[in-house]
Amino acid sequence: MALTSVKEEGKVSENNSDKKSSNCIICGKKAEYCMRGLPKNTYCRKCAEAYFKFLNYLDRL
């Protein structure tokens, strides 16, 4: 039986929290994209296209 440290458990929970579904920060619909390096800035497809024009600038969730 393997024992995990408190630090390792914290890392696992942090990684899982990144994958939770989030809402668009503009309209509140389900988010599909986020800004690179800023995973809390999330956007639905419509708002992402309206504000950024090219989805290549964003990461897909």
mmCIF file of C-alpha atoms in Angstrom:
data_model
loop_
_atom_site.group_PDB
_atom_site.id
_atom_site.type_symbol
_atom_site.label_atom_id
_atom_site.label_comp_id
_atom_site.label_asym_id
_atom_site.label_seq_id
_atom_site.Cartn_x
_atom_site.Cartn_y
_atom_site.Cartn_z
ATOM 1 C CA MET A 1 0.000 0.000 0.000
ATOM 2 C CA ALA A 2 1.477 3.349 -1.055
ATOM 3 C CA LEU A 3 1.352 6.343 1.216
ATOM 4 C CA THR A 4 0.934 9.824 -0.216
ATOM 5 C CA SER A 5 2.045 12.994 1.457
ATOM 6 C CA VAL A 6 -0.185 15.977 2.110
ATOM 7 C CA LYS A 7 1.706 17.935 -0.577
ATOM 8 C CA GLU A 8 1.012 15.255 -3.191
ATOM 9 C CA GLU A 9 -2.689 15.185 -2.293
ATOM 10 C CA GLY A 10 -2.819 18.983 -2.657
ATOM 11 C CA LYS A 11 -1.289 18.778 -6.131
ATOM 12 C CA VAL A 12 -3.849 16.212 -7.196
ATOM 13 C CA SER A 13 -6.765 18.339 -6.013
ATOM 14 C CA GLU A 14 -5.309 21.446 -7.715
ATOM 15 C CA ASN A 15 -5.027 19.583 -11.012
ATOM 16 C CA ASN A 16 -8.618 18.360 -10.737
ATOM 17 C CA SER A 17 -9.907 21.865 -10.030
ATOM 18 C CA ASP A 18 -8.435 23.107 -13.330
ATOM 19 C CA LYS A 19 -10.619 20.644 -15.223
ATOM 20 C CA LYS A 20 -13.912 21.742 -13.665
ATOM 21 C CA SER A 21 -16.370 23.274 -16.059
ATOM 22 C CA SER A 22 -16.559 27.025 -15.834
ATOM 23 C CA ASN A 23 -18.635 29.808 -17.286
ATOM 24 C CA CYS A 24 -17.828 32.566 -19.732
ATOM 25 C CA ILE A 25 -16.729 35.690 -17.881
ATOM 26 C CA ILE A 26 -18.684 37.860 -20.329
ATOM 27 C CA CYS A 27 -22.077 36.207 -20.819
ATOM 28 C CA GLY A 28 -22.125 33.369 -18.251
ATOM 29 C CA LYS A 29 -22.637 30.505 -20.733
ATOM 30 C CA LYS A 30 -20.543 27.342 -20.567
ATOM 31 C CA ALA A 31 -16.922 28.223 -21.366
ATOM 32 C CA GLU A 32 -14.970 26.439 -24.095
ATOM 33 C CA TYR A 33 -11.811 28.564 -24.200
ATOM 34 C CA CYS A 34 -9.431 30.337 -21.837
ATOM 35 C CA MET A 35 -6.604 32.810 -22.273
ATOM 36 C CA ARG A 36 -3.155 31.264 -22.455
ATOM 37 C CA GLY A 37 -1.526 31.508 -19.065
ATOM 38 C CA LEU A 38 -4.749 32.743 -17.452
ATOM 39 C CA PRO A 39 -7.047 29.730 -17.002
ATOM 40 C CA LYS A 40 -9.514 31.757 -14.923
ATOM 41 C CA ASN A 41 -10.298 34.017 -17.907
ATOM 42 C CA THR A 42 -12.764 31.755 -19.699
ATOM 43 C CA TYR A 43 -14.985 32.399 -22.712
ATOM 44 C CA CYS A 44 -17.746 30.661 -24.636
ATOM 45 C CA ARG A 45 -17.133 30.245 -28.375
ATOM 46 C CA LYS A 46 -19.303 33.207 -29.389
ATOM 47 C CA CYS A 47 -17.640 35.667 -27.016
ATOM 48 C CA ALA A 48 -14.166 34.326 -27.825
ATOM 49 C CA GLU A 49 -14.733 34.909 -31.534
ATOM 50 C CA ALA A 50 -16.196 38.365 -30.912
ATOM 51 C CA TYR A 51 -13.360 39.593 -28.707
ATOM 52 C CA PHE A 52 -10.325 37.785 -30.119
ATOM 53 C CA LYS A 53 -11.288 37.146 -33.787
ATOM 54 C CA PHE A 54 -8.818 34.222 -33.989
ATOM 55 C CA LEU A 55 -9.302 31.327 -31.606
ATOM 56 C CA ASN A 56 -5.628 30.392 -32.098
ATOM 57 C CA TYR A 57 -4.784 32.916 -29.382
ATOM 58 C CA LEU A 58 -6.753 30.898 -26.822
ATOM 59 C CA ASP A 59 -6.475 27.452 -25.241
ATOM 60 C CA ARG A 60 -9.383 25.041 -25.491
ATOM 61 C CA LEU A 61 -10.748 23.752 -22.178
#
